[in-house]
C-alpha atoms as a printed R data frame, in Angstrom:
    type eleno elety resid chain resno       x       y       z
1   ATOM     1    CA   MET     A     1  12.578 -17.321 -25.558
2   ATOM     2    CA   THR     A     2  10.753 -14.039 -25.311
3   ATOM     3    CA   GLN     A     3   8.647 -13.037 -28.220
4   ATOM     4    CA   GLN     A     4   6.261 -10.406 -29.045
5   ATOM     5    CA   TYR     A     5   2.838 -11.933 -29.974
6   ATOM     6    CA   GLU     A     6  -0.156 -10.707 -31.688
7   ATOM     7    CA   THR     A     7  -3.724 -12.128 -30.962
8   ATOM     8    CA   LEU     A     8  -6.730 -13.140 -33.079
9   ATOM     9    CA   SER     A     9 -10.029 -14.242 -31.839
10  ATOM    10    CA   PHE     A    10 -12.030 -16.998 -33.160
11  ATOM    11    CA   GLY     A    11 -15.427 -17.403 -31.250
12  ATOM    12    CA   SER     A    12 -14.050 -18.526 -27.567
13  ATOM    13    CA   LEU     A    13 -10.737 -19.186 -28.769
14  ATOM    14    CA   LYS     A    14  -7.798 -16.952 -29.177
15  ATOM    15    CA   VAL     A    15  -4.843 -17.377 -31.355
16  ATOM    16    CA   PHE     A    16  -1.216 -16.047 -30.615
17  ATOM    17    CA   PHE     A    17   1.288 -15.382 -33.388
18  ATOM    18    CA   THR     A    18   4.232 -13.426 -34.315
19  ATOM    19    CA   ALA     A    19   3.686 -10.820 -36.992
20  ATOM    20    CA   PRO     A    20   5.073 -12.867 -40.049
21  ATOM    21    CA   GLU     A    21   2.543 -15.662 -39.380
22  ATOM    22    CA   HIS     A    22  -0.620 -13.592 -39.784
23  ATOM    23    CA   ALA     A    23  -1.960 -15.928 -42.625
24  ATOM    24    CA   ALA     A    24  -1.121 -18.944 -40.494
25  ATOM    25    CA   ALA     A    25  -3.104 -17.460 -37.661
26  ATOM    26    CA   GLU     A    26  -6.097 -16.846 -39.891
27  ATOM    27    CA   LEU     A    27  -5.733 -20.478 -41.153
28  ATOM    28    CA   ILE     A    28  -5.366 -22.016 -37.728
29  ATOM    29    CA   GLY     A    29  -7.689 -20.006 -36.255
30  ATOM    30    CA   ALA     A    30 -10.884 -20.542 -38.428
31  ATOM    31    CA   ALA     A    31  -9.859 -24.532 -38.114
32  ATOM    32    CA   ALA     A    32  -9.961 -24.119 -34.421
33  ATOM    33    CA   GLU     A    33 -13.446 -22.596 -34.422
34  ATOM    34    CA   THR     A    34 -14.893 -25.333 -36.909
35  ATOM    35    CA   SER     A    35 -13.050 -28.071 -34.681
36  ATOM    36    CA   ALA     A    36 -14.477 -26.853 -31.572
37  ATOM    37    CA   ARG     A    37 -18.014 -27.179 -33.001
38  ATOM    38    CA   LEU     A    38 -17.323 -30.443 -34.041
39  ATOM    39    CA   ILE     A    39 -15.847 -31.539 -30.601
40  ATOM    40    CA   ARG     A    40 -19.186 -30.491 -28.918
41  ATOM    41    CA   GLU     A    41 -21.358 -31.702 -31.510
42  ATOM    42    CA   HIS     A    42 -19.872 -35.278 -31.622
43  ATOM    43    CA   TRP     A    43 -18.472 -35.827 -28.433
44  ATOM    44    CA   GLY     A    44 -20.349 -33.273 -26.222
45  ATOM    45    CA   LEU     A    45 -17.263 -31.705 -24.908
46  ATOM    46    CA   ALA     A    46 -16.688 -27.882 -24.788
47  ATOM    47    CA   MET     A    47 -13.481 -26.271 -25.022
48  ATOM    48    CA   PRO     A    48 -11.662 -25.711 -21.394
49  ATOM    49    CA   PRO     A    49 -12.102 -22.350 -20.302
50  ATOM    50    CA   ASP     A    50  -8.499 -21.524 -20.567
51  ATOM    51    CA   VAL     A    51  -7.140 -22.737 -23.945
52  ATOM    52    CA   ARG     A    52  -4.193 -20.854 -25.473
53  ATOM    53    CA   LEU     A    53  -3.722 -21.478 -29.309
54  ATOM    54    CA   TYR     A    54  -0.166 -20.758 -30.652
55  ATOM    55    CA   VAL     A    55   1.146 -20.716 -33.949
56  ATOM    56    CA   MET     A    56   4.369 -22.663 -33.097
57  ATOM    57    CA   THR     A    57   7.539 -21.326 -34.693
58  ATOM    58    CA   SER     A    58   9.654 -22.596 -31.987
59  ATOM    59    CA   TRP     A    59   9.217 -25.109 -29.092
60  ATOM    60    CA   ALA     A    60  10.034 -23.184 -26.223
61  ATOM    61    CA   ALA     A    61   8.525 -19.504 -26.424
62  ATOM    62    CA   PRO     A    62   4.916 -20.557 -26.564
63  ATOM    63    CA   ILE     A    63   5.087 -22.700 -23.643
64  ATOM    64    CA   PHE     A    64   7.060 -20.054 -21.332
65  ATOM    65    CA   HIS     A    65   4.719 -17.200 -22.756
66  ATOM    66    CA   ALA     A    66   1.775 -19.364 -21.772
67  ATOM    67    CA   ALA     A    67   2.563 -20.417 -18.367
68  ATOM    68    CA   SER     A    68   1.728 -18.454 -15.395
69  ATOM    69    CA   TRP     A    69   4.426 -16.961 -13.246
70  ATOM    70    CA   PRO     A    70   4.561 -20.069 -10.825
71  ATOM    71    CA   TRP     A    71   4.645 -22.273 -13.798
72  ATOM    72    CA   LYS     A    72   7.371 -20.329 -15.326
73  ATOM    73    CA   ILE     A    73   9.660 -20.514 -12.427
74  ATOM    74    CA   LEU     A    74   8.637 -24.386 -12.046
75  ATOM    75    CA   MET     A    75   9.584 -25.134 -15.694
76  ATOM    76    CA   GLY     A    76  12.756 -22.944 -15.724
77  ATOM    77    CA   ILE     A    77  13.908 -24.963 -12.798
78  ATOM    78    CA   ASN     A    78  13.390 -28.108 -14.231
79  ATOM    79    CA   LEU     A    79  13.991 -27.339 -17.882
80  ATOM    80    CA   PRO     A    80  16.904 -30.115 -18.006
81  ATOM    81    CA   LEU     A    81  14.241 -32.792 -17.211
82  ATOM    82    CA   TRP     A    82  11.661 -31.783 -19.908
83  ATOM    83    CA   GLY     A    83  13.428 -29.856 -22.596
84  ATOM    84    CA   TRP     A    84  15.177 -32.545 -24.253
85  ATOM    85    CA   ARG     A    85  11.989 -34.143 -24.765
86  ATOM    86    CA   ALA     A    86  10.320 -31.103 -26.053
87  ATOM    87    CA   ARG     A    87  13.162 -30.765 -28.493
88  ATOM    88    CA   ARG     A    88  13.110 -34.024 -29.809
89  ATOM    89    CA   LEU     A    89   9.013 -34.085 -30.228
90  ATOM    90    CA   TRP     A    90   9.549 -30.562 -31.869
91  ATOM    91    CA   ARG     A    91  11.579 -32.211 -34.878
92  ATOM    92    CA   VAL     A    92   8.752 -35.006 -35.693
93  ATOM    93    CA   ALA     A    93   5.522 -33.044 -34.625
94  ATOM    94    CA   GLY     A    94   3.241 -30.653 -36.380
95  ATOM    95    CA   GLY     A    95   1.768 -29.687 -33.305
96  ATOM    96    CA   TRP     A    96   1.112 -30.428 -29.639
97  ATOM    97    CA   ALA     A    97  -1.173 -29.905 -26.693
98  ATOM    98    CA   GLN     A    98   0.141 -29.308 -23.341
99  ATOM    99    CA   PRO     A    99  -1.255 -28.924 -19.780
100 ATOM   100    CA   LEU     A   100   0.110 -25.913 -17.822
101 ATOM   101    CA   GLY     A   101  -1.949 -26.403 -14.527
102 ATOM   102    CA   ARG     A   102  -5.432 -25.453 -15.505
103 ATOM   103    CA   ARG     A   103  -4.549 -23.871 -18.834
104 ATOM   104    CA   ARG     A   104  -4.159 -25.909 -22.033
105 ATOM   105    CA   LEU     A   105  -1.506 -24.972 -24.292
106 ATOM   106    CA   VAL     A   106  -2.116 -26.071 -28.179
107 ATOM   107    CA   GLY     A   107   0.588 -25.256 -30.446
108 ATOM   108    CA   VAL     A   108   0.319 -26.009 -34.417
109 ATOM   109    CA   LYS     A   109   3.319 -25.256 -36.670
110 ATOM   110    CA   PRO     A   110   2.640 -22.951 -39.671
111 ATOM   111    CA   PRO     A   111   2.443 -24.950 -43.020
112 ATOM   112    CA   ARG     A   112   6.004 -24.242 -44.119
113 ATOM   113    CA   LEU     A   113   7.367 -25.698 -41.064
114 ATOM   114    CA   ILE     A   114   5.132 -28.646 -41.110
115 ATOM   115    CA   ARG     A   115   6.555 -29.266 -44.298
116 ATOM   116    CA   ALA     A   116  10.180 -29.383 -42.959
117 ATOM   117    CA   SER     A   117   9.376 -31.846 -40.110
118 ATOM   118    CA   ASP     A   118  10.076 -35.400 -40.217
119 ATOM   119    CA   SER     A   119   7.121 -37.031 -41.284
120 ATOM   120    CA   GLY     A   120   8.376 -40.921 -41.203
121 ATOM   121    CA   LEU     A   121   5.996 -41.968 -38.390
122 ATOM   122    CA   GLY     A   122   2.679 -40.298 -40.043
123 ATOM   123    CA   ALA     A   123   3.782 -41.842 -43.481
124 ATOM   124    CA   ARG     A   124   2.867 -45.260 -41.957
125 ATOM   125    CA   ILE     A   125  -0.555 -44.314 -40.389
126 ATOM   126    CA   PHE     A   126  -2.073 -41.555 -42.556
127 ATOM   127    CA   VAL     A   127  -3.549 -41.064 -45.818
128 ATOM   128    CA   PRO     A   128  -0.915 -38.627 -47.563
129 ATOM   129    CA   GLU     A   129  -1.990 -35.007 -47.532
130 ATOM   130    CA   PRO     A   130   0.536 -32.806 -49.801
131 ATOM   131    CA   ASP     A   131  -1.307 -29.720 -49.026
132 ATOM   132    CA   MET     A   132   0.530 -28.312 -45.855
133 ATOM   133    CA   ALA     A   133  -2.332 -25.633 -45.031
134 ATOM   134    CA   ARG     A   134  -4.745 -28.619 -44.884
135 ATOM   135    CA   LYS     A   135  -2.735 -30.421 -42.958
136 ATOM   136    CA   ALA     A   136  -2.220 -27.685 -40.498
137 ATOM   137    CA   GLU     A   137  -5.873 -27.744 -40.106
138 ATOM   138    CA   GLN     A   138  -6.014 -31.271 -39.246
139 ATOM   139    CA   ILE     A   139  -3.408 -30.998 -36.661
140 ATOM   140    CA   THR     A   140  -5.351 -28.302 -35.240
141 ATOM   141    CA   CYS     A   141  -8.371 -30.248 -35.007
142 ATOM   142    CA   HIS     A   142  -6.349 -33.269 -33.673
143 ATOM   143    CA   GLU     A   143  -4.737 -31.272 -30.789
144 ATOM   144    CA   LEU     A   144  -7.793 -29.164 -29.808
145 ATOM   145    CA   THR     A   145  -9.572 -32.633 -29.394
146 ATOM   146    CA   HIS     A   146  -6.591 -33.626 -26.716
147 ATOM   147    CA   ALA     A   147  -7.255 -30.334 -25.112
148 ATOM   148    CA   ALA     A   148 -11.027 -31.125 -24.695
149 ATOM   149    CA   THR     A   149 -10.493 -34.533 -23.271
150 ATOM   150    CA   ALA     A   150  -7.465 -33.758 -20.945
151 ATOM   151    CA   HIS     A   151  -9.425 -33.592 -17.738
152 ATOM   152    CA   LEU     A   152 -10.862 -37.421 -18.623
153 ATOM   153    CA   LYS     A   153  -7.415 -38.911 -18.239
154 ATOM   154    CA   LEU     A   154  -8.272 -41.238 -20.948
155 ATOM   155    CA   PRO     A   155  -5.996 -44.544 -21.758
156 ATOM   156    CA   SER     A   156  -3.891 -43.759 -24.875
157 ATOM   157    CA   TRP     A   157  -5.719 -45.746 -27.403
158 ATOM   158    CA   LEU     A   158  -8.990 -43.829 -26.797
159 ATOM   159    CA   ASN     A   159  -7.080 -40.431 -26.381
160 ATOM   160    CA   GLU     A   160  -5.667 -40.901 -29.716
161 ATOM   161    CA   GLY     A   161  -8.446 -42.279 -31.507
162 ATOM   162    CA   LEU     A   162 -10.984 -39.918 -30.564
163 ATOM   163    CA   ALA     A   163  -8.745 -37.158 -31.923
164 ATOM   164    CA   MET     A   164  -8.024 -39.082 -34.949
165 ATOM   165    CA   LEU     A   165 -11.859 -39.923 -35.701
166 ATOM   166    CA   THR     A   166 -12.571 -36.134 -35.103
167 ATOM   167    CA   VAL     A   167 -10.193 -35.298 -37.808
168 ATOM   168    CA   ASP     A   168 -12.054 -37.635 -39.875
169 ATOM   169    CA   ARG     A   169 -15.207 -35.675 -39.440
170 ATOM   170    CA   PHE     A   170 -13.420 -32.250 -40.163
171 ATOM   171    CA   VAL     A   171 -12.025 -33.429 -43.443
172 ATOM   172    CA   GLY     A   172 -15.197 -35.581 -44.644
173 ATOM   173    CA   SER     A   173 -13.435 -38.723 -45.200
174 ATOM   174    CA   PRO     A   174 -11.034 -41.068 -43.550
175 ATOM   175    CA   THR     A   175  -7.526 -39.848 -42.898
176 ATOM   176    CA   VAL     A   176  -5.981 -43.175 -41.830
177 ATOM   177    CA   GLN     A   177  -4.463 -45.608 -44.391
178 ATOM   178    CA   PRO     A   178  -7.229 -48.587 -44.709
179 ATOM   179    CA   GLU     A   179  -4.683 -51.432 -44.826
180 ATOM   180    CA   THR     A   180  -3.405 -50.408 -41.177
181 ATOM   181    CA   ALA     A   181  -6.419 -52.064 -39.876
182 ATOM   182    CA   ALA     A   182  -4.801 -55.445 -40.421
183 ATOM   183    CA   ALA     A   183  -2.049 -54.670 -38.020
184 ATOM   184    CA   LEU     A   184  -4.561 -55.137 -35.201
185 ATOM   185    CA   ALA     A   185  -4.346 -58.897 -35.357
186 ATOM   186    CA   HIS     A   186  -0.402 -58.772 -35.044
187 ATOM   187    CA   ALA     A   187   0.567 -56.366 -32.069
188 ATOM   188    CA   PRO     A   188   0.620 -56.594 -28.209
189 ATOM   189    CA   ASP     A   189  -2.185 -54.911 -26.140
190 ATOM   190    CA   LEU     A   190  -1.305 -51.627 -24.854
191 ATOM   191    CA   SER     A   191  -4.959 -50.591 -24.250
192 ATOM   192    CA   ARG     A   192  -4.650 -49.232 -20.506
193 ATOM   193    CA   SER     A   193  -1.603 -47.290 -20.631
194 ATOM   194    CA   ARG     A   194  -1.825 -43.309 -20.682
195 ATOM   195    CA   ARG     A   195   1.554 -42.864 -21.669
196 ATOM   196    CA   LEU     A   196   2.770 -43.354 -25.371
197 ATOM   197    CA   PRO     A   197   5.587 -45.832 -26.138
198 ATOM   198    CA   GLN     A   198   9.040 -44.694 -27.318
199 ATOM   199    CA   ASP     A   199   9.307 -47.373 -29.889
200 ATOM   200    CA   PRO     A   200   8.144 -46.569 -33.320
201 ATOM   201    CA   ASP     A   201   6.504 -49.880 -34.166
202 ATOM   202    CA   ALA     A   202   4.659 -49.763 -31.007
203 ATOM   203    CA   LEU     A   203   3.756 -46.144 -31.338
204 ATOM   204    CA   VAL     A   204   2.336 -46.651 -34.628
205 ATOM   205    CA   TYR     A   205   0.359 -49.462 -33.241
206 ATOM   206    CA   VAL     A   206  -1.088 -47.374 -30.401
207 ATOM   207    CA   TYR     A   207  -2.234 -44.855 -32.837
208 ATOM   208    CA   VAL     A   208  -3.583 -47.339 -35.457
209 ATOM   209    CA   ARG     A   209  -5.457 -49.705 -32.746
210 ATOM   210    CA   GLY     A   210  -6.876 -46.172 -31.069
211 ATOM   211    CA   TYR     A   211  -8.232 -44.961 -34.632
212 ATOM   212    CA   TRP     A   212  -9.970 -48.361 -35.645
213 ATOM   213    CA   LEU     A   213 -11.206 -49.478 -32.312
214 ATOM   214    CA   THR     A   214 -12.717 -45.931 -31.757
215 ATOM   215    CA   ARG     A   215 -14.216 -46.113 -35.179
216 ATOM   216    CA   TYR     A   216 -15.315 -49.431 -34.439
217 ATOM   217    CA   PHE     A   217 -17.357 -48.453 -31.163
218 ATOM   218    CA   GLU     A   218 -18.691 -45.576 -33.021
219 ATOM   219    CA   GLU     A   219 -20.103 -47.473 -35.884
220 ATOM   220    CA   THR     A   220 -21.632 -50.520 -34.251
221 ATOM   221    CA   GLN     A   221 -22.782 -48.582 -31.049
222 ATOM   222    CA   PRO     A   222 -23.317 -44.851 -32.148
223 ATOM   223    CA   GLY     A   223 -23.526 -42.683 -28.960
224 ATOM   224    CA   LEU     A   224 -21.573 -45.161 -26.775
225 ATOM   225    CA   LEU     A   225 -18.327 -43.069 -26.634
226 ATOM   226    CA   LYS     A   226 -20.043 -39.957 -26.111
227 ATOM   227    CA   SER     A   227 -22.205 -41.126 -23.022
228 ATOM   228    CA   LEU     A   228 -18.742 -42.347 -21.638
229 ATOM   229    CA   LEU     A   229 -17.113 -38.729 -21.711
230 ATOM   230    CA   THR     A   230 -19.485 -37.209 -19.857
231 ATOM   231    CA   GLN     A   231 -17.412 -37.890 -16.650
232 ATOM   232    CA   ARG     A   232 -13.923 -39.381 -15.837
233 ATOM   233    CA   HIS     A   233 -13.770 -43.363 -15.416
234 ATOM   234    CA   ALA     A   234 -10.847 -45.431 -14.325
235 ATOM   235    CA   PRO     A   235  -9.488 -47.638 -17.221
236 ATOM   236    CA   ALA     A   236 -11.063 -50.918 -15.735
237 ATOM   237    CA   GLU     A   237 -14.507 -49.268 -15.453
238 ATOM   238    CA   LEU     A   238 -14.239 -47.795 -19.140
239 ATOM   239    CA   GLU     A   239 -13.479 -51.089 -20.590
240 ATOM   240    CA   ASN     A   240 -16.083 -52.953 -18.433
241 ATOM   241    CA   ARG     A   241 -19.064 -50.417 -19.831
242 ATOM   242    CA   ILE     A   242 -17.876 -50.642 -23.168
243 ATOM   243    CA   ALA     A   243 -17.875 -54.744 -22.952
244 ATOM   244    CA   ALA     A   244 -21.412 -54.452 -20.909
245 ATOM   245    CA   ALA     A   245 -22.743 -52.506 -24.135
246 ATOM   246    CA   TYR     A   246 -21.769 -55.534 -26.218
247 ATOM   247    CA   GLY     A   247 -23.207 -58.175 -23.771
248 ATOM   248    CA   ILE     A   248 -19.782 -59.766 -23.270
249 ATOM   249    CA   GLU     A   249 -17.765 -60.443 -20.486
250 ATOM   250    CA   GLN     A   250 -14.752 -57.819 -20.096
251 ATOM   251    CA   ALA     A   251 -12.080 -60.371 -20.004
252 ATOM   252    CA   THR     A   252 -13.066 -62.138 -23.169
253 ATOM   253    CA   PHE     A   253 -14.108 -59.129 -25.089
254 ATOM   254    CA   TRP     A   254 -10.741 -57.499 -24.907
255 ATOM   255    CA   ARG     A   255  -9.030 -60.409 -25.364
256 ATOM   256    CA   ASP     A   256 -10.405 -60.993 -28.911
257 ATOM   257    CA   LEU     A   257 -11.074 -57.252 -29.673
258 ATOM   258    CA   ASP     A   258  -8.289 -56.671 -32.026
259 ATOM   259    CA   LYS     A   259  -9.157 -59.630 -34.350
260 ATOM   260    CA   THR     A   260 -12.980 -58.769 -34.296
261 ATOM   261    CA   VAL     A   261 -12.197 -55.177 -35.117
262 ATOM   262    CA   ALA     A   262  -9.715 -56.271 -38.065
263 ATOM   263    CA   ALA     A   263 -12.490 -58.647 -39.331
264 ATOM   264    CA   TYR     A   264 -15.071 -56.455 -39.213
265 ATOM   265    CA   PHE     A   265 -13.424 -53.422 -41.131
266 ATOM   266    CA   GLU     A   266 -12.116 -56.350 -43.700
267 ATOM   267    CA   GLN     A   267 -15.537 -57.166 -44.526
268 ATOM   268    CA   SER     A   268 -17.125 -53.600 -44.630
269 ATOM   269    CA   GLY     A   269 -14.157 -53.012 -47.186
């Protein structure tokens, strides 16, 4: 698991990489610097004081390199409990954000490994991006947004929606397939969960719902989400504040919200 890492600095962010991945480190680091600025401007969130960004060429090495000694010992003891999940996620993910106590690990695969990842799930959600360098930049932005919001313990729909909408800002155009908005009227409500489901169909729904709800709130009530990110809220309080901003009772609002959002984006094209 031991690898020799070099480092590059991009503003307040430091990128760790092995020597063969210098070009990928430059690419990911530049994207990270731009992303941090966008996250601050759009959501009012600063990067946590201890973020480590890795060009990720294996699932285990960055985790054990980034962890403090107490965390290394704890994770080594519990490796059978979490290692299987990390290995499974490694096959399909282009990157991830992991808490290690107060430290935040953000790992992004280099473009050549992103191309080799299983993209079946992403193909159902995102506008195709054949350029793997651009895809690496988008993944960097997505995962850094997660690192910036981790302390807020957001429900999964908002956690993913904010990250996906920030990538839209980074790219300058929508990155989610427009036809996915229609799925909102035909799926179960998973809004309050902080855990992503394992079922692929449910997982697609969480990402799709999160994106369109977050985009709807931002388009119809600009600044609302930014105001809610100034402190941590319980899920019920968060939902009540959003409903109150629209002048609707919480129970009624959330019951009909998916259809409202689907109709809004259908009318807007």
